[in-house]
Amino acid sequence: MSRAIRIVGGRSLSGTIAVSGAKNAVLKHMAAAILADGLSIIHGVPRIADVEVMAEVLRRIGADVRFDGHTATIDASSVSSYEAPYDLVSTMRASILVLGPLVARLGRARVAMPGGCNIGSRKIDLHLKGLQQLGAEIRGEHGYIEASAPRGLSGAHIFLDFPSVGATENLLMAAVLARGTTVIENAAREPEIQDLVRFLRAMGADIEGSGTSTVTVHGVPELRSAEHTVIGDRIEAGTMLVAGALAAESLTVEGADPSHLELVLSKMHDAGVEVLVDGTRMTVSRPERFRPIDVATLPYPGFPTDMQPQFMAMLAVADGDSVITENVFESRFMFADELRRMGADITIEGHRAVVRGVERLSGAPVKAPDLRGGAALVLAGLAADGETVVGDTYHIERGYEDLVGKLAGVGAAVEWVESTEGGASC
Ligand code: UD1
């Protein structure tokens, strides 16, 4: 028996939602804790399923991981195993982020190859090529990637073909303990990577150029214990802002840095949604009708692919035709099929979606196709006529802390219900 989320549309939201710490930052901070021969204390940890999986990955390699509310304490002094097994990596692809830190710390890593994920084929060739350039020998055998560098890693000049978030992070975490200097060009610049750099620096790493596309790492012999607070989750904040745009009289979202959402806020403005920014508080209300807009996803500071489904839900009820172009992932439009079941008029042509706005969506039983698509279905349900039941919610629980509680807290008619349907994990 799994759980589903039931939403009755049409309620007006009002109040304040506090966002949690950023999922896409904390998972990397936890992996980085492997690098310190001692305690790492991380505050602002969202209690989501992906964090539990990363904790389990760390425990399997011998780390002691404890949670006290939103604080994680990770003792990596007794890390002895170098293997991230398939049962965990297949549950969460971000487990491959232990590859770089393990090779850097132990000179060896054995990490299961991540399986297919339902937002398109997500390769790791850039991670592996970069590690090879740092001197690791890489072999792929029996579904595992084996990396070894018995004499340690050495600095290198690495040019990424694409500014991959995960590859930039894996290589940063490998380079901090390498001999000499590493330069990563065409590096990803996401705020979560900048937060990882802040944590690594607190541990004693020597890194320049954070937030730019050329990051320089001067290797140090060892890293020490550090304490760090994770940045607020810009994607959760963006998700809640779209909830407000769809259904709020006045909704304030606090705890994320509005400068991390610059393009999202500007696109909301173009769509006729005004967001008032006051420090880390952003306040939004529902416009009469949305204006149609064109959106194209790109690596940061471009429009985030992780906000694409939420915008599709919003534009589905706009006054005209919008075009959404997905440039980061292949096949990230499965969500459109579910939204069509709610009455949306969407045509997919390759990596482009043409969204023809309709007057109203109508509630329906749907299934979360992935994390962000799942959240977007909940948002669509807030504005739809009648009842929407979202199944396969394990996707949503991977990355949103208490989505149901937070929305119910501002007046949404949303609740957990039992569902007899299950599904495979990604
Ligand atoms: C991270 C985020 C995810 C977000 C994505 C893009 C985490 C845990 N996840 O995922 O929420 O949607 O960034 O902002 O932080 N690629 C290659 N070869 C590689 C690596 C990537 O071809 O070696 C391709 C992928 O197939 C994909 C694109 O690059 O099409 C982007 O991937 P990447 O930036 O690496 O995303 P993730 O780190 O997996």
Short mmCIF file of C-alpha atoms in Angstrom, two decimals, residues 99 124-133 136 138 145 171:
data_model
loop_
_atom_site.label_atom_id
_atom_site.label_comp_id
_atom_site.label_asym_id
_atom_site.label_seq_id
_atom_site.Cartn_x
_atom_site.Cartn_y
_atom_site.Cartn_z
CA LEU A 99 33.00 8.64 -6.60
CA ILE A 124 28.31 10.21 -16.53
CA ASP A 125 31.00 10.29 -19.20
CA LEU A 126 32.15 13.77 -18.15
CA HIS A 127 32.63 12.62 -14.53
CA LEU A 128 34.75 9.69 -15.69
CA LYS A 129 36.80 11.58 -18.29
CA GLY A 130 37.64 14.28 -15.73
CA LEU A 131 38.70 11.72 -13.12
CA GLN A 132 40.94 10.06 -15.71
CA GLN A 133 42.54 13.43 -16.40
CA ALA A 136 42.50 7.86 -11.89
CA ILE A 138 38.71 3.86 -14.64
CA ILE A 145 32.64 1.68 -12.20
CA LEU A 171 35.68 16.73 -10.01
#
